[in-house]
């Protein structure tokens, strides 16, 4: 089995700068050993080469002099049992090549290139990325026994490091290839989904990227089956990379489940790829020398591991002299824990009965994040499946009883059809379009959409399955709402009325529209943006409503009972012959700050099966009291992270 398939990476990436050409490799190795690091990612080639290249279109770091730094790192790491992934960045070259090969580079619609400091951005369609990049990779594979290759900023890049946006590339290669792809069309001027050829352009981009990744993969495999291909894409990639990163201009709300979500999306969507989610130490690209708080670094790393991946951590440059040592020490703590218990990790089998479908083709939406957060806070085990994967391989849905779509209209109809054909219970959220065929199969008819609901509400009625929410009365509705006929419903929409001066705030009327529709076959539709509202506003009624709906539709999805507060993230998996319960204390998060969590006492979780404690891996004293069919697992005190292996009695 290829080495990465063990899924227990403890990866440390040093983002090498030219000046690191003179680094002390022995000091690096000493630091990596403190991490119990199993894989290191180091700079190899592309913008700068860290070995003596013979290729005229690659510039070596001027600080390298005659040194073969890559060779020295690989030799010394391998001696210590540390694998090495060679990092490349073909998205730019030194500006000196621009004069000789202007055709390699990105061009805006008006023909401008994108220089940045002393580099210039290349285009994925151009000869440099299509041909020269493969020669560079080939030179490294030929000369060095690397264990994997990674490339940064792969694909169509339309922005620079200052965040300036330049639009779709209009270089001659893009023009020619898109014309061939589209039967003679011109490139779209913007990436606005409203552009007439937007979808075709997206399909073209995917084809270019996938074709090139296919060639890279074949090249790498020609040097051996044990060399991993890794980048931020899935096609022909062995280790899909993602990041938990931070940015000073990032919009709120703060996304606490960044690592869990990044891992979850890949973990259950492929069985022949692993995810390595890099916990970026830096506060931003602009602030690579100041780290996020140590507690946030640990939280993200614990989520990586607890959700079913290995560990991955990155700093700029070398450790020696790096200003923020606190975050480095924090990362080491989690790495050491993983090293002690790696036999338990890497082979976690999901026990989830609920699958959440999300689009492969776009970024996480507020609707998805709201649902993700709600399910985590309900301690309801769930997996995330990318829609294109469910559509291509419906067997991925086999293990679940229930499939939830957080955002109708965004999920591929083929994925929903696969779930419906496999007789899964469906929980459908959102006001987006539902495929006509699916409406027919479900006995539904979408009759319209009300896009303006500011000051509208949903009224909780007595005896409608939402009794615990009765005291809330009217629940805030904002955004769009879709009307359907076909299924009986409850939760009537209260029409918007005047909302000006208090003297005029009256006149709301109940409508015939229903916010919760139930099919005779046990499916549920909430045709409004429950997830997005929860993400934006955080009012617990949205979460509670989702929990009530799921407990009605598929009570088997609610496997973890007890008194865990929403601020504890619980992970429940099978590990080998036993079961692994992991609890992560998120109370250190308040506002936009993440610091040391507040310790919690007297926690207990009720779990399915008759279980006893096998081994405590982390945290305090766990005890288990088995009942007839369920077991009460108690923990006297939760500091930051606790984990216990349980076995059947
Ligand atoms: Zn181009």
PDB file of N, CA and C in Angstrom, residues 483-561:
ATOM      1  N   UNK A 483     -42.649  28.405  -2.637  1.00  0.00           N
ATOM      2  CA  UNK A 483     -43.986  27.820  -2.426  1.00  0.00           C
ATOM      3  C   UNK A 483     -44.070  26.476  -3.137  1.00  0.00           C
ATOM      4  N   UNK A 484     -44.635  25.530  -2.456  1.00  0.00           N
ATOM      5  CA  UNK A 484     -44.837  24.207  -3.060  1.00  0.00           C
ATOM      6  C   UNK A 484     -46.254  23.732  -2.796  1.00  0.00           C
ATOM      7  N   UNK A 485     -46.749  22.889  -3.662  1.00  0.00           N
ATOM      8  CA  UNK A 485     -47.954  22.133  -3.357  1.00  0.00           C
ATOM      9  C   UNK A 485     -47.585  20.659  -3.447  1.00  0.00           C
ATOM     10  N   UNK A 486     -48.402  19.829  -2.825  1.00  0.00           N
ATOM     11  CA  UNK A 486     -48.178  18.388  -2.942  1.00  0.00           C
ATOM     12  C   UNK A 486     -48.013  17.694  -1.601  1.00  0.00           C
ATOM     13  N   UNK A 487     -47.316  18.335  -0.670  1.00  0.00           N
ATOM     14  CA  UNK A 487     -47.130  17.721   0.644  1.00  0.00           C
ATOM     15  C   UNK A 487     -47.855  18.567   1.688  1.00  0.00           C
ATOM     16  N   UNK A 488     -48.430  17.909   2.699  1.00  0.00           N
ATOM     17  CA  UNK A 488     -49.033  18.701   3.778  1.00  0.00           C
ATOM     18  C   UNK A 488     -47.952  19.442   4.555  1.00  0.00           C
ATOM     19  N   UNK A 489     -48.305  20.590   5.101  1.00  0.00           N
ATOM     20  CA  UNK A 489     -47.291  21.393   5.773  1.00  0.00           C
ATOM     21  C   UNK A 489     -47.760  22.017   7.060  1.00  0.00           C
ATOM     22  N   UNK A 490     -46.794  22.564   7.761  1.00  0.00           N
ATOM     23  CA  UNK A 490     -47.051  23.323   8.981  1.00  0.00           C
ATOM     24  C   UNK A 490     -46.079  24.502   8.965  1.00  0.00           C
ATOM     25  N   UNK A 491     -46.013  25.250  10.038  1.00  0.00           N
ATOM     26  CA  UNK A 491     -45.127  26.407  10.138  1.00  0.00           C
ATOM     27  C   UNK A 491     -45.513  27.471   9.093  1.00  0.00           C
ATOM     28  N   UNK A 492     -46.740  28.029   9.230  1.00  0.00           N
ATOM     29  CA  UNK A 492     -47.190  28.997   8.233  1.00  0.00           C
ATOM     30  C   UNK A 492     -46.329  30.251   8.208  1.00  0.00           C
ATOM     31  N   UNK A 493     -46.213  30.804   7.024  1.00  0.00           N
ATOM     32  CA  UNK A 493     -45.468  32.054   6.849  1.00  0.00           C
ATOM     33  C   UNK A 493     -46.348  33.220   7.224  1.00  0.00           C
ATOM     34  N   UNK A 494     -45.813  34.105   8.028  1.00  0.00           N
ATOM     35  CA  UNK A 494     -46.515  35.331   8.406  1.00  0.00           C
ATOM     36  C   UNK A 494     -46.020  36.413   7.463  1.00  0.00           C
ATOM     37  N   UNK A 495     -46.958  36.971   6.725  1.00  0.00           N
ATOM     38  CA  UNK A 495     -46.595  37.925   5.682  1.00  0.00           C
ATOM     39  C   UNK A 495     -45.920  39.160   6.272  1.00  0.00           C
ATOM     40  N   UNK A 496     -45.047  39.751   5.520  1.00  0.00           N
ATOM     41  CA  UNK A 496     -44.402  40.982   5.984  1.00  0.00           C
ATOM     42  C   UNK A 496     -45.423  42.110   6.050  1.00  0.00           C
ATOM     43  N   UNK A 497     -45.146  43.032   6.952  1.00  0.00           N
ATOM     44  CA  UNK A 497     -46.055  44.176   7.103  1.00  0.00           C
ATOM     45  C   UNK A 497     -45.198  45.416   7.279  1.00  0.00           C
ATOM     46  N   UNK A 498     -45.826  46.540   7.566  1.00  0.00           N
ATOM     47  CA  UNK A 498     -45.056  47.751   7.802  1.00  0.00           C
ATOM     48  C   UNK A 498     -44.076  47.559   8.949  1.00  0.00           C
ATOM     49  N   UNK A 499     -42.872  48.112   8.821  1.00  0.00           N
ATOM     50  CA  UNK A 499     -41.903  48.018   9.919  1.00  0.00           C
ATOM     51  C   UNK A 499     -41.268  49.370  10.224  1.00  0.00           C
ATOM     52  N   UNK A 500     -42.014  50.427   9.999  1.00  0.00           N
ATOM     53  CA  UNK A 500     -41.479  51.763  10.239  1.00  0.00           C
ATOM     54  C   UNK A 500     -41.602  52.182  11.691  1.00  0.00           C
ATOM     55  N   UNK A 501     -42.130  53.351  11.959  1.00  0.00           N
ATOM     56  CA  UNK A 501     -42.290  53.782  13.351  1.00  0.00           C
ATOM     57  C   UNK A 501     -43.238  52.835  14.085  1.00  0.00           C
ATOM     58  N   UNK A 502     -43.039  52.681  15.388  1.00  0.00           N
ATOM     59  CA  UNK A 502     -43.846  51.692  16.124  1.00  0.00           C
ATOM     60  C   UNK A 502     -45.348  51.885  15.916  1.00  0.00           C
ATOM     61  N   UNK A 503     -45.765  53.118  15.729  1.00  0.00           N
ATOM     62  CA  UNK A 503     -47.202  53.372  15.523  1.00  0.00           C
ATOM     63  C   UNK A 503     -47.740  52.623  14.309  1.00  0.00           C
ATOM     64  N   UNK A 504     -46.857  52.284  13.400  1.00  0.00           N
ATOM     65  CA  UNK A 504     -47.312  51.646  12.152  1.00  0.00           C
ATOM     66  C   UNK A 504     -46.883  50.175  12.044  1.00  0.00           C
ATOM     67  N   UNK A 505     -46.362  49.583  13.142  1.00  0.00           N
ATOM     68  CA  UNK A 505     -45.867  48.200  13.066  1.00  0.00           C
ATOM     69  C   UNK A 505     -46.979  47.213  13.398  1.00  0.00           C
ATOM     70  N   UNK A 506     -47.852  46.982  12.468  1.00  0.00           N
ATOM     71  CA  UNK A 506     -48.922  45.997  12.656  1.00  0.00           C
ATOM     72  C   UNK A 506     -49.437  45.609  11.278  1.00  0.00           C
ATOM     73  N   UNK A 507     -50.346  44.685  11.292  1.00  0.00           N
ATOM     74  CA  UNK A 507     -50.965  44.297  10.019  1.00  0.00           C
ATOM     75  C   UNK A 507     -50.436  43.000   9.438  1.00  0.00           C
ATOM     76  N   UNK A 508     -49.638  42.220  10.229  1.00  0.00           N
ATOM     77  CA  UNK A 508     -49.148  40.939   9.710  1.00  0.00           C
ATOM     78  C   UNK A 508     -50.318  39.972   9.539  1.00  0.00           C
ATOM     79  N   UNK A 509     -50.263  39.202   8.465  1.00  0.00           N
ATOM     80  CA  UNK A 509     -51.331  38.226   8.222  1.00  0.00           C
ATOM     81  C   UNK A 509     -50.728  36.853   7.987  1.00  0.00           C
ATOM     82  N   UNK A 510     -51.404  35.829   8.488  1.00  0.00           N
ATOM     83  CA  UNK A 510     -50.974  34.454   8.205  1.00  0.00           C
ATOM     84  C   UNK A 510     -51.283  34.131   6.750  1.00  0.00           C
ATOM     85  N   UNK A 511     -50.374  33.438   6.101  1.00  0.00           N
ATOM     86  CA  UNK A 511     -50.606  33.058   4.707  1.00  0.00           C
ATOM     87  C   UNK A 511     -50.857  31.551   4.608  1.00  0.00           C
ATOM     88  N   UNK A 512     -51.125  31.115   3.428  1.00  0.00           N
ATOM     89  CA  UNK A 512     -51.286  29.673   3.175  1.00  0.00           C
ATOM     90  C   UNK A 512     -49.936  28.993   2.969  1.00  0.00           C
ATOM     91  N   UNK A 513     -48.867  29.771   2.870  1.00  0.00           N
ATOM     92  CA  UNK A 513     -47.530  29.189   2.641  1.00  0.00           C
ATOM     93  C   UNK A 513     -47.071  28.440   3.889  1.00  0.00           C
ATOM     94  N   UNK A 514     -46.384  27.329   3.676  1.00  0.00           N
ATOM     95  CA  UNK A 514     -45.931  26.530   4.810  1.00  0.00           C
ATOM     96  C   UNK A 514     -44.408  26.386   4.782  1.00  0.00           C
ATOM     97  N   UNK A 515     -43.802  26.568   5.951  1.00  0.00           N
ATOM     98  CA  UNK A 515     -42.342  26.533   6.039  1.00  0.00           C
ATOM     99  C   UNK A 515     -41.775  25.155   6.329  1.00  0.00           C
ATOM    100  N   UNK A 516     -42.648  24.180   6.624  1.00  0.00           N
ATOM    101  CA  UNK A 516     -42.203  22.811   6.891  1.00  0.00           C
ATOM    102  C   UNK A 516     -43.197  21.860   6.246  1.00  0.00           C
ATOM    103  N   UNK A 517     -42.725  21.137   5.229  1.00  0.00           N
ATOM    104  CA  UNK A 517     -43.594  20.228   4.471  1.00  0.00           C
ATOM    105  C   UNK A 517     -43.109  18.803   4.689  1.00  0.00           C
ATOM    106  N   UNK A 518     -44.072  17.903   4.898  1.00  0.00           N
ATOM    107  CA  UNK A 518     -43.701  16.497   5.141  1.00  0.00           C
ATOM    108  C   UNK A 518     -44.371  15.615   4.104  1.00  0.00           C
ATOM    109  N   UNK A 519     -43.587  14.711   3.528  1.00  0.00           N
ATOM    110  CA  UNK A 519     -44.176  13.811   2.537  1.00  0.00           C
ATOM    111  C   UNK A 519     -44.734  12.589   3.255  1.00  0.00           C
ATOM    112  N   UNK A 520     -45.690  11.909   2.633  1.00  0.00           N
ATOM    113  CA  UNK A 520     -46.204  10.673   3.240  1.00  0.00           C
ATOM    114  C   UNK A 520     -45.077   9.640   3.404  1.00  0.00           C
ATOM    115  N   UNK A 521     -44.060   9.711   2.546  1.00  0.00           N
ATOM    116  CA  UNK A 521     -42.969   8.729   2.614  1.00  0.00           C
ATOM    117  C   UNK A 521     -41.898   9.072   3.633  1.00  0.00           C
ATOM    118  N   UNK A 522     -42.057  10.184   4.354  1.00  0.00           N
ATOM    119  CA  UNK A 522     -41.105  10.497   5.415  1.00  0.00           C
ATOM    120  C   UNK A 522     -40.020  11.503   5.034  1.00  0.00           C
ATOM    121  N   UNK A 523     -40.135  12.128   3.863  1.00  0.00           N
ATOM    122  CA  UNK A 523     -39.187  13.188   3.518  1.00  0.00           C
ATOM    123  C   UNK A 523     -39.670  14.505   4.110  1.00  0.00           C
ATOM    124  N   UNK A 524     -38.750  15.456   4.211  1.00  0.00           N
ATOM    125  CA  UNK A 524     -39.088  16.761   4.775  1.00  0.00           C
ATOM    126  C   UNK A 524     -38.487  17.859   3.900  1.00  0.00           C
ATOM    127  N   UNK A 525     -39.244  18.924   3.723  1.00  0.00           N
ATOM    128  CA  UNK A 525     -38.752  20.074   2.955  1.00  0.00           C
ATOM    129  C   UNK A 525     -39.012  21.347   3.754  1.00  0.00           C
ATOM    130  N   UNK A 526     -37.960  22.109   3.972  1.00  0.00           N
ATOM    131  CA  UNK A 526     -38.096  23.449   4.564  1.00  0.00           C
ATOM    132  C   UNK A 526     -37.645  24.423   3.484  1.00  0.00           C
ATOM    133  N   UNK A 527     -38.595  25.052   2.776  1.00  0.00           N
ATOM    134  CA  UNK A 527     -38.225  25.784   1.554  1.00  0.00           C
ATOM    135  C   UNK A 527     -37.741  27.204   1.817  1.00  0.00           C
ATOM    136  N   UNK A 528     -36.863  27.357   2.755  1.00  0.00           N
ATOM    137  CA  UNK A 528     -36.262  28.640   3.117  1.00  0.00           C
ATOM    138  C   UNK A 528     -34.895  28.345   3.689  1.00  0.00           C
ATOM    139  N   UNK A 529     -34.127  29.394   3.935  1.00  0.00           N
ATOM    140  CA  UNK A 529     -32.694  29.217   4.182  1.00  0.00           C
ATOM    141  C   UNK A 529     -32.375  29.038   5.662  1.00  0.00           C
ATOM    142  N   UNK A 530     -32.778  27.903   6.220  1.00  0.00           N
ATOM    143  CA  UNK A 530     -32.524  27.657   7.644  1.00  0.00           C
ATOM    144  C   UNK A 530     -31.031  27.744   7.950  1.00  0.00           C
ATOM    145  N   UNK A 531     -30.218  27.086   7.127  1.00  0.00           N
ATOM    146  CA  UNK A 531     -28.773  27.052   7.381  1.00  0.00           C
ATOM    147  C   UNK A 531     -28.142  28.436   7.298  1.00  0.00           C
ATOM    148  N   UNK A 532     -28.525  29.179   6.267  1.00  0.00           N
ATOM    149  CA  UNK A 532     -27.948  30.514   6.089  1.00  0.00           C
ATOM    150  C   UNK A 532     -28.336  31.447   7.231  1.00  0.00           C
ATOM    151  N   UNK A 533     -29.578  31.329   7.692  1.00  0.00           N
ATOM    152  CA  UNK A 533     -30.014  32.182   8.800  1.00  0.00           C
ATOM    153  C   UNK A 533     -29.265  31.814  10.082  1.00  0.00           C
ATOM    154  N   UNK A 534     -29.053  30.517  10.286  1.00  0.00           N
ATOM    155  CA  UNK A 534     -28.319  30.131  11.491  1.00  0.00           C
ATOM    156  C   UNK A 534     -26.871  30.608  11.415  1.00  0.00           C
ATOM    157  N   UNK A 535     -26.288  30.492  10.242  1.00  0.00           N
ATOM    158  CA  UNK A 535     -24.901  30.941  10.076  1.00  0.00           C
ATOM    159  C   UNK A 535     -24.784  32.442  10.350  1.00  0.00           C
ATOM    160  N   UNK A 536     -25.737  33.204   9.824  1.00  0.00           N
ATOM    161  CA  UNK A 536     -25.663  34.662   9.955  1.00  0.00           C
ATOM    162  C   UNK A 536     -26.038  35.157  11.349  1.00  0.00           C
ATOM    163  N   UNK A 537     -27.116  34.578  11.888  1.00  0.00           N
ATOM    164  CA  UNK A 537     -27.692  35.138  13.112  1.00  0.00           C
ATOM    165  C   UNK A 537     -27.381  34.315  14.358  1.00  0.00           C
ATOM    166  N   UNK A 538     -27.236  33.006  14.184  1.00  0.00           N
ATOM    167  CA  UNK A 538     -26.883  32.150  15.326  1.00  0.00           C
ATOM    168  C   UNK A 538     -28.001  31.914  16.314  1.00  0.00           C
ATOM    169  N   UNK A 539     -29.243  32.225  15.976  1.00  0.00           N
ATOM    170  CA  UNK A 539     -30.335  31.994  16.930  1.00  0.00           C
ATOM    171  C   UNK A 539     -30.589  30.501  17.046  1.00  0.00           C
ATOM    172  N   UNK A 540     -30.653  30.042  18.305  1.00  0.00           N
ATOM    173  CA  UNK A 540     -30.674  28.587  18.509  1.00  0.00           C
ATOM    174  C   UNK A 540     -31.948  27.938  17.989  1.00  0.00           C
ATOM    175  N   UNK A 541     -33.017  28.708  17.753  1.00  0.00           N
ATOM    176  CA  UNK A 541     -34.258  28.057  17.283  1.00  0.00           C
ATOM    177  C   UNK A 541     -34.061  27.356  15.932  1.00  0.00           C
ATOM    178  N   UNK A 542     -33.171  27.900  15.108  1.00  0.00           N
ATOM    179  CA  UNK A 542     -32.937  27.238  13.810  1.00  0.00           C
ATOM    180  C   UNK A 542     -32.289  25.871  14.031  1.00  0.00           C
ATOM    181  N   UNK A 543     -31.318  25.859  14.935  1.00  0.00           N
ATOM    182  CA  UNK A 543     -30.654  24.591  15.245  1.00  0.00           C
ATOM    183  C   UNK A 543     -31.636  23.602  15.868  1.00  0.00           C
ATOM    184  N   UNK A 544     -32.422  24.126  16.815  1.00  0.00           N
ATOM    185  CA  UNK A 544     -33.377  23.230  17.494  1.00  0.00           C
ATOM    186  C   UNK A 544     -34.391  22.680  16.497  1.00  0.00           C
ATOM    187  N   UNK A 545     -34.811  23.529  15.575  1.00  0.00           N
ATOM    188  CA  UNK A 545     -35.787  23.069  14.587  1.00  0.00           C
ATOM    189  C   UNK A 545     -35.197  21.944  13.734  1.00  0.00           C
ATOM    190  N   UNK A 546     -33.955  22.111  13.336  1.00  0.00           N
ATOM    191  CA  UNK A 546     -33.312  21.055  12.539  1.00  0.00           C
ATOM    192  C   UNK A 546     -33.219  19.768  13.349  1.00  0.00           C
ATOM    193  N   UNK A 547     -32.873  19.899  14.620  1.00  0.00           N
ATOM    194  CA  UNK A 547     -32.783  18.720  15.485  1.00  0.00           C
ATOM    195  C   UNK A 547     -34.135  18.025  15.620  1.00  0.00           C
ATOM    196  N   UNK A 548     -35.205  18.811  15.788  1.00  0.00           N
ATOM    197  CA  UNK A 548     -36.544  18.227  15.929  1.00  0.00           C
ATOM    198  C   UNK A 548     -36.962  17.515  14.649  1.00  0.00           C
ATOM    199  N   UNK A 549     -36.668  18.140  13.524  1.00  0.00           N
ATOM    200  CA  UNK A 549     -37.018  17.530  12.231  1.00  0.00           C
ATOM    201  C   UNK A 549     -36.283  16.192  12.069  1.00  0.00           C
ATOM    202  N   UNK A 550     -34.992  16.191  12.385  1.00  0.00           N
ATOM    203  CA  UNK A 550     -34.228  14.952  12.209  1.00  0.00           C
ATOM    204  C   UNK A 550     -34.675  13.880  13.197  1.00  0.00           C
ATOM    205  N   UNK A 551     -35.035  14.278  14.415  1.00  0.00           N
ATOM    206  CA  UNK A 551     -35.460  13.265  15.385  1.00  0.00           C
ATOM    207  C   UNK A 551     -36.788  12.644  14.953  1.00  0.00           C
ATOM    208  N   UNK A 552     -37.573  13.418  14.201  1.00  0.00           N
ATOM    209  CA  UNK A 552     -38.844  12.882  13.710  1.00  0.00           C
ATOM    210  C   UNK A 552     -38.621  12.007  12.473  1.00  0.00           C
ATOM    211  N   UNK A 553     -37.847  12.507  11.536  1.00  0.00           N
ATOM    212  CA  UNK A 553     -37.648  11.804  10.258  1.00  0.00           C
ATOM    213  C   UNK A 553     -36.804  10.547  10.440  1.00  0.00           C
ATOM    214  N   UNK A 554     -35.740  10.671  11.192  1.00  0.00           N
ATOM    215  CA  UNK A 554     -34.814   9.538  11.309  1.00  0.00           C
ATOM    216  C   UNK A 554     -34.146   9.570  12.673  1.00  0.00           C
ATOM    217  N   UNK A 555     -34.859   9.076  13.683  1.00  0.00           N
ATOM    218  CA  UNK A 555     -34.308   9.127  15.051  1.00  0.00           C
ATOM    219  C   UNK A 555     -32.973   8.407  15.175  1.00  0.00           C
ATOM    220  N   UNK A 556     -32.703   7.478  14.260  1.00  0.00           N
ATOM    221  CA  UNK A 556     -31.442   6.732  14.366  1.00  0.00           C
ATOM    222  C   UNK A 556     -30.223   7.614  14.103  1.00  0.00           C
ATOM    223  N   UNK A 557     -30.445   8.810  13.530  1.00  0.00           N
ATOM    224  CA  UNK A 557     -29.294   9.683  13.278  1.00  0.00           C
ATOM    225  C   UNK A 557     -28.762  10.306  14.573  1.00  0.00           C
ATOM    226  N   UNK A 558     -29.629  10.395  15.573  1.00  0.00           N
ATOM    227  CA  UNK A 558     -29.222  11.045  16.833  1.00  0.00           C
ATOM    228  C   UNK A 558     -28.596  10.016  17.755  1.00  0.00           C
ATOM    229  N   UNK A 559     -27.339   9.760  17.571  1.00  0.00           N
ATOM    230  CA  UNK A 559     -26.725   8.667  18.334  1.00  0.00           C
ATOM    231  C   UNK A 559     -26.168   9.100  19.672  1.00  0.00           C
ATOM    232  N   UNK A 560     -25.859  10.374  19.811  1.00  0.00           N
ATOM    233  CA  UNK A 560     -25.214  10.841  21.046  1.00  0.00           C
ATOM    234  C   UNK A 560     -26.216  11.655  21.864  1.00  0.00           C
ATOM    235  N   UNK A 561     -26.591  11.095  23.006  1.00  0.00           N
ATOM    236  CA  UNK A 561     -27.426  11.855  23.935  1.00  0.00           C
ATOM    237  C   UNK A 561     -26.550  12.389  25.052  1.00  0.00           C
TER     238      UNK A 561
END
